[in-house]
Each structure stands twice: as structure tokens, then as C-alpha cells.
Short mmCIF file of C-alpha atoms and ligand atoms in Angstrom, two decimals:
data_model
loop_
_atom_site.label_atom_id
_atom_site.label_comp_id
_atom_site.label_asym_id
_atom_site.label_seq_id
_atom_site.Cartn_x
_atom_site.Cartn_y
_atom_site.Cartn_z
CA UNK A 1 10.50 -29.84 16.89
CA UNK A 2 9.69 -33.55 17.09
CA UNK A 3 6.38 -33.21 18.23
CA UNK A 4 4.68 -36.78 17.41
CA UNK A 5 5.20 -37.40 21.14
CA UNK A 6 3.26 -34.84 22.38
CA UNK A 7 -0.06 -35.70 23.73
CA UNK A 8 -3.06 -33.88 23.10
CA UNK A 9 -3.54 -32.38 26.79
CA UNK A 10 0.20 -31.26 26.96
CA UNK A 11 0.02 -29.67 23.45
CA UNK A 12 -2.94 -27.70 24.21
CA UNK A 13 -1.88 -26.64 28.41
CA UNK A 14 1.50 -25.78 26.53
CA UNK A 15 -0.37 -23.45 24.15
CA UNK A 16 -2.98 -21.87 26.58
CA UNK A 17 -3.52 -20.67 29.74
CA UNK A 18 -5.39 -24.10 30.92
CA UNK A 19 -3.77 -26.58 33.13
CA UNK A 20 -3.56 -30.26 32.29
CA UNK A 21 -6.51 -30.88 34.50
CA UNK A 22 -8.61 -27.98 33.34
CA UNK A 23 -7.88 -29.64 29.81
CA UNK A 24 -8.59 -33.41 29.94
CA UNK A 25 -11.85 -31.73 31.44
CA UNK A 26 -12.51 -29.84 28.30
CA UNK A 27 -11.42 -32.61 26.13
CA UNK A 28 -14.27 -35.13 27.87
CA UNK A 29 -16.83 -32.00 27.54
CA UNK A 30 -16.72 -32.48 23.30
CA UNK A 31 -14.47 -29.05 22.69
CA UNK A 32 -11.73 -30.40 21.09
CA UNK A 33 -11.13 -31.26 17.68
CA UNK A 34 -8.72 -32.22 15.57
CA UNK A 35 -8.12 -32.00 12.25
CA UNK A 36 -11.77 -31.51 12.18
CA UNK A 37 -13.00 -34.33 14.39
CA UNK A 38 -13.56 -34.37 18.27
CA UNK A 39 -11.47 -36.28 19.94
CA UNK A 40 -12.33 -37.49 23.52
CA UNK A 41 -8.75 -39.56 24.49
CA UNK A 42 -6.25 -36.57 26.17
CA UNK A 43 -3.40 -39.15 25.47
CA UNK A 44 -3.72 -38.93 21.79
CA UNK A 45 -1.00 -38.20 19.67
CA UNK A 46 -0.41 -34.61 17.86
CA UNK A 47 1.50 -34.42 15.42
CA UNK A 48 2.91 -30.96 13.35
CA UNK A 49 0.28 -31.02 10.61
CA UNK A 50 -2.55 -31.92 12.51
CA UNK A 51 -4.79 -28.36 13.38
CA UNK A 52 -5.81 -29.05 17.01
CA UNK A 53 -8.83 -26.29 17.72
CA UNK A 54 -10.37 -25.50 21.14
CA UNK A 55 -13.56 -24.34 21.32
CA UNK A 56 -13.55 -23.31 17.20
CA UNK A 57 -10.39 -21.58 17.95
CA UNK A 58 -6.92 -22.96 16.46
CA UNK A 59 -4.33 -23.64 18.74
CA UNK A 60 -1.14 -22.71 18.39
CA UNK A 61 2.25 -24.93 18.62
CA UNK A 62 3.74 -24.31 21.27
CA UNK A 63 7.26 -22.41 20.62
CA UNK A 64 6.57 -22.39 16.82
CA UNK A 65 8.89 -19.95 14.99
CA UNK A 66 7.05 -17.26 12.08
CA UNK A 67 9.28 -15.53 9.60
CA UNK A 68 8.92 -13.27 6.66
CA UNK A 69 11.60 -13.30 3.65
CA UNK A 70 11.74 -10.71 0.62
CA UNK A 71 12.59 -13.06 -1.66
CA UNK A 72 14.97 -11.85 -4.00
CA UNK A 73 14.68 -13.78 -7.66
CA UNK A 74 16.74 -17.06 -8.18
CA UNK A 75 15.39 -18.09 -5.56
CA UNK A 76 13.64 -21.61 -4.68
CA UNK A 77 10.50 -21.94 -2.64
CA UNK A 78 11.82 -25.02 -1.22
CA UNK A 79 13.88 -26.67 1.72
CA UNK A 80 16.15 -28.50 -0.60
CA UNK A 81 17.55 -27.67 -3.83
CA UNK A 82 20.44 -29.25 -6.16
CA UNK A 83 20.67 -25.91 -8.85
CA UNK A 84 19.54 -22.95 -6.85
CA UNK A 85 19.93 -21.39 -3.67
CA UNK A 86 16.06 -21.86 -1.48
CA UNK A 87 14.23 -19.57 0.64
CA UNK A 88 15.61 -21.28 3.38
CA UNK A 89 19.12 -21.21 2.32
CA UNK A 90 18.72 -17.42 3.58
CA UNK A 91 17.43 -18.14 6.81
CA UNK A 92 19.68 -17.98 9.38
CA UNK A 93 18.35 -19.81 12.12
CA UNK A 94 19.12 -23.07 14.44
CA UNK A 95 17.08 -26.13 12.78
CA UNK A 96 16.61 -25.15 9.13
CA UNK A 97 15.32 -28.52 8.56
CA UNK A 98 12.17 -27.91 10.34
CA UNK A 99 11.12 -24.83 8.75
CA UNK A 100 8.49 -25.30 5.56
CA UNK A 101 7.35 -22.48 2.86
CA UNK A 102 3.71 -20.93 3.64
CA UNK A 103 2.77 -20.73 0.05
CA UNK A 104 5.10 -20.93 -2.55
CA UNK A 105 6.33 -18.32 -5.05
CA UNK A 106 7.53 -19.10 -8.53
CA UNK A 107 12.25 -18.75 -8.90
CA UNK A 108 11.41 -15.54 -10.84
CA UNK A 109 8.84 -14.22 -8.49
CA UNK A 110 9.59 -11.88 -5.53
CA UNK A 111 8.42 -10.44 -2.67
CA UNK A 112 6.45 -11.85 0.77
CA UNK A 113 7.37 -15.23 1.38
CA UNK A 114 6.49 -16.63 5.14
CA UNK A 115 8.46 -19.78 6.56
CA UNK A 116 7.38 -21.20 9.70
CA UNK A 117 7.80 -24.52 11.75
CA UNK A 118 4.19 -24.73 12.25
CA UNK A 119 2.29 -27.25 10.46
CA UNK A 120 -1.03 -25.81 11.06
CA UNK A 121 -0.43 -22.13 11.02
CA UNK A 122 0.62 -23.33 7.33
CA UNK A 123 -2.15 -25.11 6.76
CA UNK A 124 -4.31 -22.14 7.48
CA UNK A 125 -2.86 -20.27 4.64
CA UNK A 126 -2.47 -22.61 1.89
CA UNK A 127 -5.56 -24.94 2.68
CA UNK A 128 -7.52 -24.42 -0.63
CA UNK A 129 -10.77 -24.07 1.95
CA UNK A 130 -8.86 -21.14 3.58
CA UNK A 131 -10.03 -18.18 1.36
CA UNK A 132 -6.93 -16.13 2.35
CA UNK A 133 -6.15 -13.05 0.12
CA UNK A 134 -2.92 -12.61 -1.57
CA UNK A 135 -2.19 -9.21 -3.05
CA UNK A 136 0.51 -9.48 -6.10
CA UNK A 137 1.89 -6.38 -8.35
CA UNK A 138 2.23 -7.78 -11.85
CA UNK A 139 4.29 -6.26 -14.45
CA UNK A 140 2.79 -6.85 -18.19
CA UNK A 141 4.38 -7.32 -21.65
CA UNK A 142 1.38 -6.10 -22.97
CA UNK A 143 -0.83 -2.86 -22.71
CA UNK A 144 -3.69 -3.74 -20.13
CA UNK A 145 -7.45 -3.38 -21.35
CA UNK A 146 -9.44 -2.09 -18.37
CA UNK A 147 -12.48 -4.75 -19.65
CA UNK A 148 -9.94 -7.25 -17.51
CA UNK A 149 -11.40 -5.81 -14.07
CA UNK A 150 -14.97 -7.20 -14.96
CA UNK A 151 -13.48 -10.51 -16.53
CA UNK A 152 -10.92 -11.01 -13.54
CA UNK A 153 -14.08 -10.62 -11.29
CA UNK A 154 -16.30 -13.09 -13.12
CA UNK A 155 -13.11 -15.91 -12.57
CA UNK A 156 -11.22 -16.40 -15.21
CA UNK A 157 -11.30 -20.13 -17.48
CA UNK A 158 -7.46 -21.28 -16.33
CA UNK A 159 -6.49 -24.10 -19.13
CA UNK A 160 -6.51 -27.50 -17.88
CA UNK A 161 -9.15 -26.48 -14.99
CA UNK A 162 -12.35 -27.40 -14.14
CA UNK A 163 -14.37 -24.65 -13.25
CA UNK A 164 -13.71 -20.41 -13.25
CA UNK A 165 -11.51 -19.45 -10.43
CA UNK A 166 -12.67 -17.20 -7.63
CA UNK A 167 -13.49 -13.34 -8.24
CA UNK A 168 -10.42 -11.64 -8.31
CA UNK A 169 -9.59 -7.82 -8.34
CA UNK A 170 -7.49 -6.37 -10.51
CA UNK A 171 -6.51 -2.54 -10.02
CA UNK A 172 -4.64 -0.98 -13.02
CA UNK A 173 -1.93 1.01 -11.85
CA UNK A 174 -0.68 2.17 -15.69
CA UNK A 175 -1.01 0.51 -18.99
CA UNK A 176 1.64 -2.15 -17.87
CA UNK A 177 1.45 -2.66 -14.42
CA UNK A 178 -1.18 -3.60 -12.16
CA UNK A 179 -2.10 -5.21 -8.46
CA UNK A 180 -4.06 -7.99 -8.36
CA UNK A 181 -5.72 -10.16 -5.25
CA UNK A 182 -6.84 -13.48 -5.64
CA UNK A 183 -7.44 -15.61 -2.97
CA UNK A 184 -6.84 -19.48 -4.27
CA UNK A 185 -3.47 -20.83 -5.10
CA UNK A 186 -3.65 -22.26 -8.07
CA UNK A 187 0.30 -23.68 -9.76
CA UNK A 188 1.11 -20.33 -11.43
CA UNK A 189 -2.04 -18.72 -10.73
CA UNK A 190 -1.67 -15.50 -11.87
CA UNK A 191 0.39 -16.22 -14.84
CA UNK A 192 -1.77 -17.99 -15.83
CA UNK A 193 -4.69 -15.97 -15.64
CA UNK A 194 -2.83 -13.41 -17.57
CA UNK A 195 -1.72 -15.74 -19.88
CA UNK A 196 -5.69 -16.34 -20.41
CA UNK A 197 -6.71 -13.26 -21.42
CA UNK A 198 -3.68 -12.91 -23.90
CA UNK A 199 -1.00 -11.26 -22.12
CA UNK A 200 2.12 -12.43 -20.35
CA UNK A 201 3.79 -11.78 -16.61
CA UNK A 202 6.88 -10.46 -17.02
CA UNK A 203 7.79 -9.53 -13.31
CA UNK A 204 5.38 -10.83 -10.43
CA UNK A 205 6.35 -9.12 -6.76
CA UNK A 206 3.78 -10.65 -3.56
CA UNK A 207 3.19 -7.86 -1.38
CA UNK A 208 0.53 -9.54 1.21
CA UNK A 209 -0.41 -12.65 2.64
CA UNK A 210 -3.99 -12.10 4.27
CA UNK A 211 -3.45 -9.24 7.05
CA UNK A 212 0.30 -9.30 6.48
CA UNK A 213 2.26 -7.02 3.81
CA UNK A 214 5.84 -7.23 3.08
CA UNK A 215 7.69 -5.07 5.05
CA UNK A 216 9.19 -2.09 3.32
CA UNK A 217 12.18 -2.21 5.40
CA UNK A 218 13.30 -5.03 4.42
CA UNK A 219 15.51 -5.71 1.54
CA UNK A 220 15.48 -8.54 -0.91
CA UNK A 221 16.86 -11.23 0.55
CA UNK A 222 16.36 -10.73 4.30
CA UNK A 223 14.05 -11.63 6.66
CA UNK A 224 12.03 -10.58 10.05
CA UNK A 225 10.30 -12.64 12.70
CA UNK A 226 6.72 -11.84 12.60
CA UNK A 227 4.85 -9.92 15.02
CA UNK A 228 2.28 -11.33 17.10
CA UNK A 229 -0.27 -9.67 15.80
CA UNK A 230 0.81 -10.89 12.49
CA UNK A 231 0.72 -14.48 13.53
CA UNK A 232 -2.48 -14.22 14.75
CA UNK A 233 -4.01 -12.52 12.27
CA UNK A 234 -4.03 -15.91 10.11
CA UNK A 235 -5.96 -17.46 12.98
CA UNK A 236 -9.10 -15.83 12.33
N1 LIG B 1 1.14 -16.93 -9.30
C1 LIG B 1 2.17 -17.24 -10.12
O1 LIG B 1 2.00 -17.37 -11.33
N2 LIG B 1 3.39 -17.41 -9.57
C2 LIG B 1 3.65 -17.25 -8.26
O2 LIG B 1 4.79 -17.40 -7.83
C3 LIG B 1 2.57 -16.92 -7.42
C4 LIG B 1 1.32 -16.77 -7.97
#
């Protein structure tokens, strides 16, 4: 989208219903920040991962594009691969090479994968301050002990790490299977947190991203726009 040129008054009057003027004014009044800091020159340059907010609200790029992808398995979650087709091999769109992976899934995973040429839409899901929910059905290789639902929510030791991660709540669906949310996104979180407590992921399908859930309709491989309402549920 080549947006390093775009000034900070034009990104946001692009974005909102404010005009230039009515910006630079709100700009000098102390209401704009970016990446976290006020800014006070209108001139300054934006670029795409920079998360310009108004007023505490984030701003979005202006004609940004939002997809979801059922990703099928054998699948990359990345813009470039040598061995594998990527998630954005299956996109069918003008300007592949601006488009970037909202959260990564593993070749073998499936499910809800969102691609977007917004840098801080992105951002909003995969910064680790973010706290947004992720809702994956795991399939087991062995028998599930329901004293997992009060370890899972205590945050489970992951090898190599620090401290527990967050609470997370695990449903058991049958001995094998079960749904779990987490909201971090840890490298191969959930395998290993299974892979913690003894047992081992054998299929892992995402089914939502914060407010939005994979669409039933479509099948593994292709992919929607999102909604508006979608998109803007990862504002708030
Ligand atoms: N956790 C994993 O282990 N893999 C994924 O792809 C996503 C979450």
C-alpha cells in the first residue's frame, strides 16, 4: 500500500469522518498518539505498523483489506515459502505481497487463519499485551483426565519458559477430544501445553480469533473477506 508517505493528518481524515483542518486541530489538542506516544507534528510520517489512535480509539488504514482462510493442512503460515504451498499462495487477490498472517498456525494445524494488509489491525491480535482469545479443538493421542481443567486454569509450566502461562479453559468434549481457549501465543502453545501434562496433539483445528469464528461455510482452503463487524470487533 506504500504508506510511509502518508502524513499523520491525511492518514487519520482518510480514516474518519474529520477533515484535515478539524484534524491538525485535534492533533495540537494532545489526542493523538502513536504507537503509544502523542504526537503534536500533523506532518509526521505513518507508516503500516505504527497503531495511530484518536482519542483511545485505533484508527483504521485507510482501504486496508481483512480476510479469513480455512486453512487446509500443508499449509505455511507465511508469505514466502521454498517446500510448501503458504496461506497466501491461496489468496487470490491483486498485491499478495502486501498481505501478512494475523497469528500464525503450525503446517499441520487447520482452521481460522486471518490475512490482512493492515499493520496495526495485526498488531492488535498478536501483540502479546493484547489478551485476545483464541478458541482451538484439539484432538488427543491419549485419554484426557478431567483434573486438566483445574491445571489448564492455574497456567500450565511450558518447558523453556519463565513463568505459568495465562488461565486457560479447557472443555472436554470426549475422552480424546477437547476445545481449549487460551489467550497468549506462545511458539506451539497448545502443543505444548499438552505435551506438559503428558499427552500429545495429534490434530489441532482454530475455530476463533477473539469475536470471530471460522465460518462453517467455508471449505478448507478458501477464503472470505471479513465483515465489518468482524473487523471491528478486534478494535475494542
Ligand atoms: N498452538 C500450537 O501448538 N500450534 C498452532 O498452530 C497454534 C497454537
Amino acid at each position: 500500500m506504500g504508506l510511509n508517505n502518508l502524513r499523520l493528518d491525511k492518514y487519520i481524515s482518510n480514516a474518519s469522518d474529520y477533515s484535515r483542518t478539524q484534524v491538525k486541530r485535534l492533533i495540537k489538542e494532545g489526542l493523538v498518539t502513536v504507537d503509544g506516544k502523542m504526537v503534536s507534528n500533523p506532518a509526521t510520517p505513518i507508516s503500516e505498523s505504527e497503531v495511530v489512535h484518536l482519542e483511545n480509539t485505533p484508527i483504521a488504514m485507510p482501504g486496508a483489506r481483512y480476510f479469513m482462510l480455512n486453512k487446509p493442512g500443508g499449509v505455511v503460515s507465511a508469505t514466502k515459502d521454498s517446500d510448501h504451498p503458504t496461506a497466501i499462495d491461496l489468496i487470490d487477490e491483486p498485491r499478495p505481497e502486501q498481505l501478512q498472517i494475523a497469528g500464525r498456525l503450525d503446517i499441520d494445524a487447520t482452521g481460522l487463519l486471518l490475512i490482512t494488509d493492515d499493520g496495526q489491525w495485526n498488531h492488535q491480535i498478536t501483540s502479546p499485551r493484547s489478551d485476545c482469545r483464541k478458541t482451538y479443538k484439539v484432538g488427543l493421542s491419549e485419554p484426557l483426565d478431567l483434573v486438566l481443567i483445574r491445571k489448564f486454569h492455574e497456567g500450565i509450566w511450558l518447558e523453556g519458559e519463565k513463568r505459568r502461562c495465562l488461565p486457560a479453559d479447557l472443555e472436554v468434549l470426549d475422552d480424546y477430544t477437547a476445545m481449549l481457549i487460551i489467550s497468549e501465543g506462545k511458539y506451539h502453545q497448545v502443543k505444548r501445553m499438552f505435551a506438559a501434562v503428558g499427552n500429545h496433539v495429534h490434530s489441532l483445528q482454530r475455530l476463533t480469533i477473539g469475536e470471530i469464528a471460522l465460518d462453517p461455510d467455508l471449505a478448507p482452503g478458501s477464503y472470505r473477506p471479513l465483515t465489518r463487524p468482524e473487523i471491528e470487533s478486534i478494535r475494542h
